[in-house]
mmCIF file of the C-alpha atoms, coordinates in Angstrom:
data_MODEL
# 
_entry.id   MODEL 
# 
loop_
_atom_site.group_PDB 
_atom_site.id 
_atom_site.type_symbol 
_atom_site.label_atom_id 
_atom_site.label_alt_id 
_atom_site.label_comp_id 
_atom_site.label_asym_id 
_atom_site.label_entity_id 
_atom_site.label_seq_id 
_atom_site.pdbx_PDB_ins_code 
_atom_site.Cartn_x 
_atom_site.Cartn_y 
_atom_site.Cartn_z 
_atom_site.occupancy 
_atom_site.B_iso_or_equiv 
_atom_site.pdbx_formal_charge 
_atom_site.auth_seq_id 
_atom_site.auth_comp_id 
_atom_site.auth_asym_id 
_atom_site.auth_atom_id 
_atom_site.pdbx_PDB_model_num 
ATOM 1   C CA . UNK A 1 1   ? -7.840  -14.734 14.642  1.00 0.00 ? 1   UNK A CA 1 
ATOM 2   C CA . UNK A 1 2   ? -6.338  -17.859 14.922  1.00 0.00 ? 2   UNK A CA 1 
ATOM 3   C CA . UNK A 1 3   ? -3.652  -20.119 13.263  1.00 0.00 ? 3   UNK A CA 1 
ATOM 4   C CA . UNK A 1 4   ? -6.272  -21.167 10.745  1.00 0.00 ? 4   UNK A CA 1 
ATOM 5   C CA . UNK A 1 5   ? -7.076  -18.019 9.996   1.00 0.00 ? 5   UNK A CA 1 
ATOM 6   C CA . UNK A 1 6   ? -3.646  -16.593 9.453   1.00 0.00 ? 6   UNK A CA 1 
ATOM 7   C CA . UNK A 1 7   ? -2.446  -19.637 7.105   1.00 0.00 ? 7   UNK A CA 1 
ATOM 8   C CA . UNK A 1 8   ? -5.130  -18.679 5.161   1.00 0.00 ? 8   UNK A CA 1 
ATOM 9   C CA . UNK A 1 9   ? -4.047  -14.994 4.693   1.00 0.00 ? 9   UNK A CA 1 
ATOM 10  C CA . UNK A 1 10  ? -0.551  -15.516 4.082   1.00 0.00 ? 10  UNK A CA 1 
ATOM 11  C CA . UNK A 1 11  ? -1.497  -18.624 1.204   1.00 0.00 ? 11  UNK A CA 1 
ATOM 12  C CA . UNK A 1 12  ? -3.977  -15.606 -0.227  1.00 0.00 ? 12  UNK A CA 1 
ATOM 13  C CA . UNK A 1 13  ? -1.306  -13.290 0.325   1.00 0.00 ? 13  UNK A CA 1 
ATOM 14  C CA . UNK A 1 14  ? 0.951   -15.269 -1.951  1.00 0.00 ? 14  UNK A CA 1 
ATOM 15  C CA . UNK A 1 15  ? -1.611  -16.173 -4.081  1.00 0.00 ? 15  UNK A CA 1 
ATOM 16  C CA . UNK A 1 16  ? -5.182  -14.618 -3.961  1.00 0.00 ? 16  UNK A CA 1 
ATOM 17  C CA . UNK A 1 17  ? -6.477  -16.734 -7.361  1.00 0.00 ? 17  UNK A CA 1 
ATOM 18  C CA . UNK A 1 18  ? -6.437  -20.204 -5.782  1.00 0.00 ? 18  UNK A CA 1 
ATOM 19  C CA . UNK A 1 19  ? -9.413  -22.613 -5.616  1.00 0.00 ? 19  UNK A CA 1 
ATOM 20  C CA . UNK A 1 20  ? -10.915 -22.661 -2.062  1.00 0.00 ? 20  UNK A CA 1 
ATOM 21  C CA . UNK A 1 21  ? -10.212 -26.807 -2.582  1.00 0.00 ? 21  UNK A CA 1 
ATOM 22  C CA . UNK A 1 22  ? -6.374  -26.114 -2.987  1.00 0.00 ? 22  UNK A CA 1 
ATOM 23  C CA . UNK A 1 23  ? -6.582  -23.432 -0.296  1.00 0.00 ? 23  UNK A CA 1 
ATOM 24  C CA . UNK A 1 24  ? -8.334  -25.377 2.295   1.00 0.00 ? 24  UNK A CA 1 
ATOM 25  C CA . UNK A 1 25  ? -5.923  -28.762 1.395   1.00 0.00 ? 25  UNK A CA 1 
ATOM 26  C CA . UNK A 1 26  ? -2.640  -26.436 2.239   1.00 0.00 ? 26  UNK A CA 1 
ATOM 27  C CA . UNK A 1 27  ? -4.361  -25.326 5.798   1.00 0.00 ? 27  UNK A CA 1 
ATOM 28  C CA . UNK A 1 28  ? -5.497  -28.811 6.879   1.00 0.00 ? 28  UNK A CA 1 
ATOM 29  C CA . UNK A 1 29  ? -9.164  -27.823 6.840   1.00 0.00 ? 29  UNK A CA 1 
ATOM 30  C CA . UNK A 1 30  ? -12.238 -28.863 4.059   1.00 0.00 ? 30  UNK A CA 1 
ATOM 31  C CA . UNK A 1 31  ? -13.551 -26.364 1.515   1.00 0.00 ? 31  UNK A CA 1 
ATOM 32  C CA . UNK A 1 32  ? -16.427 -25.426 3.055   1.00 0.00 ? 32  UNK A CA 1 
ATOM 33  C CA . UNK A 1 33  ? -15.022 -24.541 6.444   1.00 0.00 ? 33  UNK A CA 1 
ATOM 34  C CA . UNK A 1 34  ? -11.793 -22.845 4.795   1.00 0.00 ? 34  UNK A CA 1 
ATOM 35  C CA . UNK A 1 35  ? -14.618 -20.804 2.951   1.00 0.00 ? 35  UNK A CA 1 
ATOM 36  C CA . UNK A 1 36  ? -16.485 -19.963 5.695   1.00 0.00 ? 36  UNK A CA 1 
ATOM 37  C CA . UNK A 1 37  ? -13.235 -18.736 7.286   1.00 0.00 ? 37  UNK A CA 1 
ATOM 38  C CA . UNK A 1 38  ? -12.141 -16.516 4.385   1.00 0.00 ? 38  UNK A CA 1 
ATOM 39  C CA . UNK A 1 39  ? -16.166 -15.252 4.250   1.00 0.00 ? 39  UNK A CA 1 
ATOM 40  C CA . UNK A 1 40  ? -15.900 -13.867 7.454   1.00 0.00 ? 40  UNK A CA 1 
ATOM 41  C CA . UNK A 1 41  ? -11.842 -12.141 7.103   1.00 0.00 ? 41  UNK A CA 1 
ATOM 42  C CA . UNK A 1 42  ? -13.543 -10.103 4.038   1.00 0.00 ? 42  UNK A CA 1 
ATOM 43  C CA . UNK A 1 43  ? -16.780 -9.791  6.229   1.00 0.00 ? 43  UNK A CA 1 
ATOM 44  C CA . UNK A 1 44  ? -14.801 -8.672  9.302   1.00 0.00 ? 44  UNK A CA 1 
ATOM 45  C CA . UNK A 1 45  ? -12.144 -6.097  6.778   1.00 0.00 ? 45  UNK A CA 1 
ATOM 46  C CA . UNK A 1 46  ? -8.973  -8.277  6.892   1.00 0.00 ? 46  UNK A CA 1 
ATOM 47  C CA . UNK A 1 47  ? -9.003  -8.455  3.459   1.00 0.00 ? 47  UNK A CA 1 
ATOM 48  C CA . UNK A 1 48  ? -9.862  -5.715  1.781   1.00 0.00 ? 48  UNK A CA 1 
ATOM 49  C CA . UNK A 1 49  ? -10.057 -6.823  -2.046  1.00 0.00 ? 49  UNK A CA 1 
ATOM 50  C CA . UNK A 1 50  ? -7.889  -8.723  -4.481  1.00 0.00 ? 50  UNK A CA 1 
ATOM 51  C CA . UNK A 1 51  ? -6.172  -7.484  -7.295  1.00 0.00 ? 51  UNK A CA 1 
ATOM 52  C CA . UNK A 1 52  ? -3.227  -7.902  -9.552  1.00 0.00 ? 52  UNK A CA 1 
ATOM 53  C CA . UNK A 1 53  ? -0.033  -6.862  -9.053  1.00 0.00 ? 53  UNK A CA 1 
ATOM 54  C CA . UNK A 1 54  ? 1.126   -5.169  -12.311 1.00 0.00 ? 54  UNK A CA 1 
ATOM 55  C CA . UNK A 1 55  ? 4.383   -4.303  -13.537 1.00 0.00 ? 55  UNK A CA 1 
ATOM 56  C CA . UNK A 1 56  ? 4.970   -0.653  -13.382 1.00 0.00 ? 56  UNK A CA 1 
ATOM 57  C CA . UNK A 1 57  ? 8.172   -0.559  -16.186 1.00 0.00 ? 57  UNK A CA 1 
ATOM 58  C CA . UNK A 1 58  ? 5.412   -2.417  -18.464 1.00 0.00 ? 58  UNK A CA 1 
ATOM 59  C CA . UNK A 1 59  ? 3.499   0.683   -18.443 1.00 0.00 ? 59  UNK A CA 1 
ATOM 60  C CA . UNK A 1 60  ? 6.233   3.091   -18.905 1.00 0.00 ? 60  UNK A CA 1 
ATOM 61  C CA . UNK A 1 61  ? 6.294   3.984   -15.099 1.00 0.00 ? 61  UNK A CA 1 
ATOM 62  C CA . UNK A 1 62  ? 9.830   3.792   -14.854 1.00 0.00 ? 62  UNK A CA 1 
ATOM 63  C CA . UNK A 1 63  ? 10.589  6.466   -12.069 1.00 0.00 ? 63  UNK A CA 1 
ATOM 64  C CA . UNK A 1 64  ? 9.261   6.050   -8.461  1.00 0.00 ? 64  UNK A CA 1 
ATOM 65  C CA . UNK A 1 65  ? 9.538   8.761   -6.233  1.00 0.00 ? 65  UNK A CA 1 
ATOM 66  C CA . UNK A 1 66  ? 8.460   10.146  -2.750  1.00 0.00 ? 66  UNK A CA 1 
ATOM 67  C CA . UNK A 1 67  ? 7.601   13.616  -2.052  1.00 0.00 ? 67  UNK A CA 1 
ATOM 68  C CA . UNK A 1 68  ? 7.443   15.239  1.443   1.00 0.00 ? 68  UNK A CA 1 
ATOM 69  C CA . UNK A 1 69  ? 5.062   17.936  1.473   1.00 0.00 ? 69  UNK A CA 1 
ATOM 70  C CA . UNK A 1 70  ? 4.431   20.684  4.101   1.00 0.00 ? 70  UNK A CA 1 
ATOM 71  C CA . UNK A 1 71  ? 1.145   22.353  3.682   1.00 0.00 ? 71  UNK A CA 1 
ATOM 72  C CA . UNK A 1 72  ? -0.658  25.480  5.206   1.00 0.00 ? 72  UNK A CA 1 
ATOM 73  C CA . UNK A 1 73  ? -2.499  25.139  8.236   1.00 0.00 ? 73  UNK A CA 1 
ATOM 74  C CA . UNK A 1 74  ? -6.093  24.659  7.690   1.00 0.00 ? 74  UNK A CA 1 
ATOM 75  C CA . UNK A 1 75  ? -5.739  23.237  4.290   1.00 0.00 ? 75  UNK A CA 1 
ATOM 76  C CA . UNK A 1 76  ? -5.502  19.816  5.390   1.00 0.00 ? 76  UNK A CA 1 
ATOM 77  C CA . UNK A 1 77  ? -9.105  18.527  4.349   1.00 0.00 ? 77  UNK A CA 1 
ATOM 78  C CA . UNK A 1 78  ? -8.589  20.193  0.820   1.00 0.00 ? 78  UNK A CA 1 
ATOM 79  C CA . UNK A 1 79  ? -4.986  18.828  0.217   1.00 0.00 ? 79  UNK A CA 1 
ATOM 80  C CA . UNK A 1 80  ? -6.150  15.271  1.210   1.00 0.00 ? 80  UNK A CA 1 
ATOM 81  C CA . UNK A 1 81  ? -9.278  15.142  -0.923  1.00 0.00 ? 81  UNK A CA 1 
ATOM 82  C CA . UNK A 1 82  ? -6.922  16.604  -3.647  1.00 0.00 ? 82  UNK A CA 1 
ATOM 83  C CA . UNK A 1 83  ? -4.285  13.699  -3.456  1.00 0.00 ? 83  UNK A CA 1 
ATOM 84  C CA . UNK A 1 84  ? -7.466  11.219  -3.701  1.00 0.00 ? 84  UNK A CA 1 
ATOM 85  C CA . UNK A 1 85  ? -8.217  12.132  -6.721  1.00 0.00 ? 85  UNK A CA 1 
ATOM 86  C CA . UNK A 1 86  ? -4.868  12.991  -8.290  1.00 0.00 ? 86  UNK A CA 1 
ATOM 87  C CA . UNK A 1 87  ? -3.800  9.736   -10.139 1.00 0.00 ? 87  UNK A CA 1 
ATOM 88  C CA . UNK A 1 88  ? -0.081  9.681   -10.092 1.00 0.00 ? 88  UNK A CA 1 
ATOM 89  C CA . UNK A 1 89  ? -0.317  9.901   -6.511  1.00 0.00 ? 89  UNK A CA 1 
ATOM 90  C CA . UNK A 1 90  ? -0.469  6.208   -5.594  1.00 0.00 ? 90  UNK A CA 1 
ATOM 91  C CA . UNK A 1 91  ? -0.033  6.822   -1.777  1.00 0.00 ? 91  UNK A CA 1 
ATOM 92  C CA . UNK A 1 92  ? -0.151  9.457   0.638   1.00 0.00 ? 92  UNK A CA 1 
ATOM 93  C CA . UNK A 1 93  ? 0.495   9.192   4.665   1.00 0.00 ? 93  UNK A CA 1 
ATOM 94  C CA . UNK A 1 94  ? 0.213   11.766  7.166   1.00 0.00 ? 94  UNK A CA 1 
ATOM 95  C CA . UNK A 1 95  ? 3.925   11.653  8.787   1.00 0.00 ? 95  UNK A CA 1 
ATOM 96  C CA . UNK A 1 96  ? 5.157   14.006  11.970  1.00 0.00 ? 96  UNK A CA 1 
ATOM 97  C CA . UNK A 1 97  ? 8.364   15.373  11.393  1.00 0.00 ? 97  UNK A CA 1 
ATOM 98  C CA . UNK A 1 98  ? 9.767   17.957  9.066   1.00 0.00 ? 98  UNK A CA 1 
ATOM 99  C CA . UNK A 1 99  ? 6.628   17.205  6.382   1.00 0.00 ? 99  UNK A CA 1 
ATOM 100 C CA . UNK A 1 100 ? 3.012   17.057  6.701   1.00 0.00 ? 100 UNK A CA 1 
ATOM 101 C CA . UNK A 1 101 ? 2.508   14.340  3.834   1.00 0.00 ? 101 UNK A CA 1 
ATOM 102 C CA . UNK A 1 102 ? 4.689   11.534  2.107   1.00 0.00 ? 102 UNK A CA 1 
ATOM 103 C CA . UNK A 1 103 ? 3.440   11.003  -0.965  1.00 0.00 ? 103 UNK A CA 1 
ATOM 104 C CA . UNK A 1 104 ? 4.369   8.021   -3.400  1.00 0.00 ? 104 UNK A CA 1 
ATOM 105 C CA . UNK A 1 105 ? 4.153   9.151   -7.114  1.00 0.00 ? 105 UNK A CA 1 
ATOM 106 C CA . UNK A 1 106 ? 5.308   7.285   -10.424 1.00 0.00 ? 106 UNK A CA 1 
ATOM 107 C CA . UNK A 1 107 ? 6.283   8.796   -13.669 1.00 0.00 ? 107 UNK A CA 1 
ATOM 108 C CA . UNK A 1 108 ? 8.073   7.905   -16.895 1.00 0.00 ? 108 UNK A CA 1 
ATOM 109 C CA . UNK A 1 109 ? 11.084  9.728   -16.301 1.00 0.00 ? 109 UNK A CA 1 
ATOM 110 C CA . UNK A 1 110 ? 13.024  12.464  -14.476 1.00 0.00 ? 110 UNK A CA 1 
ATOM 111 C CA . UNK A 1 111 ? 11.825  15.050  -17.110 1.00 0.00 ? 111 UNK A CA 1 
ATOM 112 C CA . UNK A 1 112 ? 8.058   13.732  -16.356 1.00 0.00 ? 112 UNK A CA 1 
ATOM 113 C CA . UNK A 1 113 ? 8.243   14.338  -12.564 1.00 0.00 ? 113 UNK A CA 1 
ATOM 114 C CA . UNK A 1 114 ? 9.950   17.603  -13.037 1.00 0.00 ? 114 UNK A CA 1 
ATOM 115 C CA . UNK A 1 115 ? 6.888   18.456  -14.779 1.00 0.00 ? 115 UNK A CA 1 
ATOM 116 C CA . UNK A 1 116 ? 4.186   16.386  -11.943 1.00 0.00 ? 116 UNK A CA 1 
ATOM 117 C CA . UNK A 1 117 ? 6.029   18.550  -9.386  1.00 0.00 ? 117 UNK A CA 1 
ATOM 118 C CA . UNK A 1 118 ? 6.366   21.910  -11.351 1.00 0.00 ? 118 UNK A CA 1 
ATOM 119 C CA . UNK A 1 119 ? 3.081   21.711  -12.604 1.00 0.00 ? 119 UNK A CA 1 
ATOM 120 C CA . UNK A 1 120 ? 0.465   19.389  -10.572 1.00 0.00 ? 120 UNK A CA 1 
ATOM 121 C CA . UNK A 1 121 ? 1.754   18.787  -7.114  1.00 0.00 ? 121 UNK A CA 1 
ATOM 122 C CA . UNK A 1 122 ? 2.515   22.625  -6.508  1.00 0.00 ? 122 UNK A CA 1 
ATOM 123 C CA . UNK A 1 123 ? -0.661  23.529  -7.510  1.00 0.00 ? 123 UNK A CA 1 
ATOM 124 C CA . UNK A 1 124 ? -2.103  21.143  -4.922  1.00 0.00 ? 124 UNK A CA 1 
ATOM 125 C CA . UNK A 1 125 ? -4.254  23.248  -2.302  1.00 0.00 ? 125 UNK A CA 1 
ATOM 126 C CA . UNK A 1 126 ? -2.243  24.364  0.702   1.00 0.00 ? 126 UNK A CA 1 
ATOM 127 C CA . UNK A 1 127 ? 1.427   23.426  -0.214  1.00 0.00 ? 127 UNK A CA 1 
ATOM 128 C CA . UNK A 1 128 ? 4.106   25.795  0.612   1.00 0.00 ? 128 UNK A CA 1 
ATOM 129 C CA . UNK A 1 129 ? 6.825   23.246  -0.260  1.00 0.00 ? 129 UNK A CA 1 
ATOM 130 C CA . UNK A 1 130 ? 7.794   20.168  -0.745  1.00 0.00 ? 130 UNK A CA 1 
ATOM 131 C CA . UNK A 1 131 ? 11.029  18.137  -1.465  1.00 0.00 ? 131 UNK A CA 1 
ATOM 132 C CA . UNK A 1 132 ? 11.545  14.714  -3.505  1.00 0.00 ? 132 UNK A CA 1 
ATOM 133 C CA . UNK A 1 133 ? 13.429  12.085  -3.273  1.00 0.00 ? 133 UNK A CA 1 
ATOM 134 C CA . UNK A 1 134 ? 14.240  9.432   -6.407  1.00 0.00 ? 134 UNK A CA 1 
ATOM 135 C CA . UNK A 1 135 ? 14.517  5.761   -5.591  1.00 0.00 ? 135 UNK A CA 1 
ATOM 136 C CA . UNK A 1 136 ? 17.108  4.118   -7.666  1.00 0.00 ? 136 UNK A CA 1 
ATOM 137 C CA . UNK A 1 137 ? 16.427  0.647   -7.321  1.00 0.00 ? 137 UNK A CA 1 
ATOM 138 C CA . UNK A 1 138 ? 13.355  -0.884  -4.969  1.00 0.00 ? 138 UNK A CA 1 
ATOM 139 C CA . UNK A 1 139 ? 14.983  -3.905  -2.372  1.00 0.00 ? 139 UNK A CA 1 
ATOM 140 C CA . UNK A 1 140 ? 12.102  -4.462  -0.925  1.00 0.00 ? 140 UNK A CA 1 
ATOM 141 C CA . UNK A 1 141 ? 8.703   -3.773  -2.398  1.00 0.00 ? 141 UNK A CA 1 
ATOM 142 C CA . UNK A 1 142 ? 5.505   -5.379  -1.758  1.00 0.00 ? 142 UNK A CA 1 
ATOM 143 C CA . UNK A 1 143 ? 6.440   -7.688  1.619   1.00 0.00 ? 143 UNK A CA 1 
ATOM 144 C CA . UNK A 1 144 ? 3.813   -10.102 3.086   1.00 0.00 ? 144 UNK A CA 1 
ATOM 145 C CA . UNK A 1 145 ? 2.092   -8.003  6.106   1.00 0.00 ? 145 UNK A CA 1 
ATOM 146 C CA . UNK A 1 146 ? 0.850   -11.624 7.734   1.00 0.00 ? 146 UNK A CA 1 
ATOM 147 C CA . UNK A 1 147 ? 4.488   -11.898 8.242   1.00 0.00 ? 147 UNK A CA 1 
ATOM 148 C CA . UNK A 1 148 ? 4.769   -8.334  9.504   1.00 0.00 ? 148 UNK A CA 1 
ATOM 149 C CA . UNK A 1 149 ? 2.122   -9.266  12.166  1.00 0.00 ? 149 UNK A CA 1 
ATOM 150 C CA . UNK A 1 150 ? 3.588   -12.365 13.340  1.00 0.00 ? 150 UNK A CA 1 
ATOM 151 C CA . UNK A 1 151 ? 7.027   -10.960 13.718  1.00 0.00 ? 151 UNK A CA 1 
ATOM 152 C CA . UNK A 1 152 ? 4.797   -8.050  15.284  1.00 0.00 ? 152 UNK A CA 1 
ATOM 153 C CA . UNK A 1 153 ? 3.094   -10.776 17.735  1.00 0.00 ? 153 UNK A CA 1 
ATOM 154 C CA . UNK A 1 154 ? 6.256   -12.576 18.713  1.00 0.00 ? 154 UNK A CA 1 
ATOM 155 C CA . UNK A 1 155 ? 7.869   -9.347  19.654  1.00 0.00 ? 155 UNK A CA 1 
ATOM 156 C CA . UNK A 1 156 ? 4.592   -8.827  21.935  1.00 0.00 ? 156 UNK A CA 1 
ATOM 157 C CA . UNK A 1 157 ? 5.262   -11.888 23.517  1.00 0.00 ? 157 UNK A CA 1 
ATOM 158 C CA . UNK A 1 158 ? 8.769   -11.626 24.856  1.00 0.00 ? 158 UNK A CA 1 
# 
């Protein structure tokens, strides 16, 4: 990957609905080249998909919260396949440390996840307990990963 390549991903980053003309004008290259480039970054897995970035309070998803779950050993195929499908589970990581899971859920309100927890995420296969944690406000939400990577490869290079 090369400087061409990651101007690209950071102006699609920003911006993934722009014209492969205004695209390849803001890298220095011509269209066809600058679409041969972004061809092969989906080809290769860079970029994954587009999509749009939605407000959650527009669709009543005013509550985000993170949930560390521990689970029973051996149930680990059956929890994961069951927070795949569950859809107010937006993420789930596998963490080391006190938890087995973090898990990213949304909800209307405080009553709402009292009721995800009580009544879905309980139920899950495998947990033995969990504990959440309300975020208040997000800082920081949504950052650019190309400039994740090159603060990654500067750090590499010192």
């Amino acid at each position: 990957m090369d400087s061409f390549d990651l101007a690209i991903l950071r102006l699609l980053e920003a911006d993934g609905r722009q014209s492969y003309v205004g695209l390849a004008e803001q890298v220095g290259l011509s269209k066809t080249p600058c679409w041969a480039r972004v061809q092969a970054l989906e080809k290769a897995g860079v970029i994954r998909g587009y999509r749009a970035l939605l407000d959650p309070p527009s669709l009543g998803l005013g509550l985000n919260a993170f949930v560390q779950v521990s689970i029973e050993f051996g149930a680990h195929d059956a929890f994961e396949a069951a927070a795949l499908a569950h859809p107010a589970i937006l993420e789930c990581y596998t963490t080391a440390g006190d938890a087995d899971y973090l898990l990213r859920v949304m909800t209307s309100d405080v009553g709402q996840l009292d009721t995800l927890l009580r009544e879905d995420l309980c139920r899950l296969p495998g947990v033995r307990r969990f504990t959440s944690t309300i975020c208040l406000k997000p800082i920081k939400d949504g950052a650019p990963l190309t400039a994740t990577a090159e603060f990654t490869r500067q750090a590499e290079r010192r």
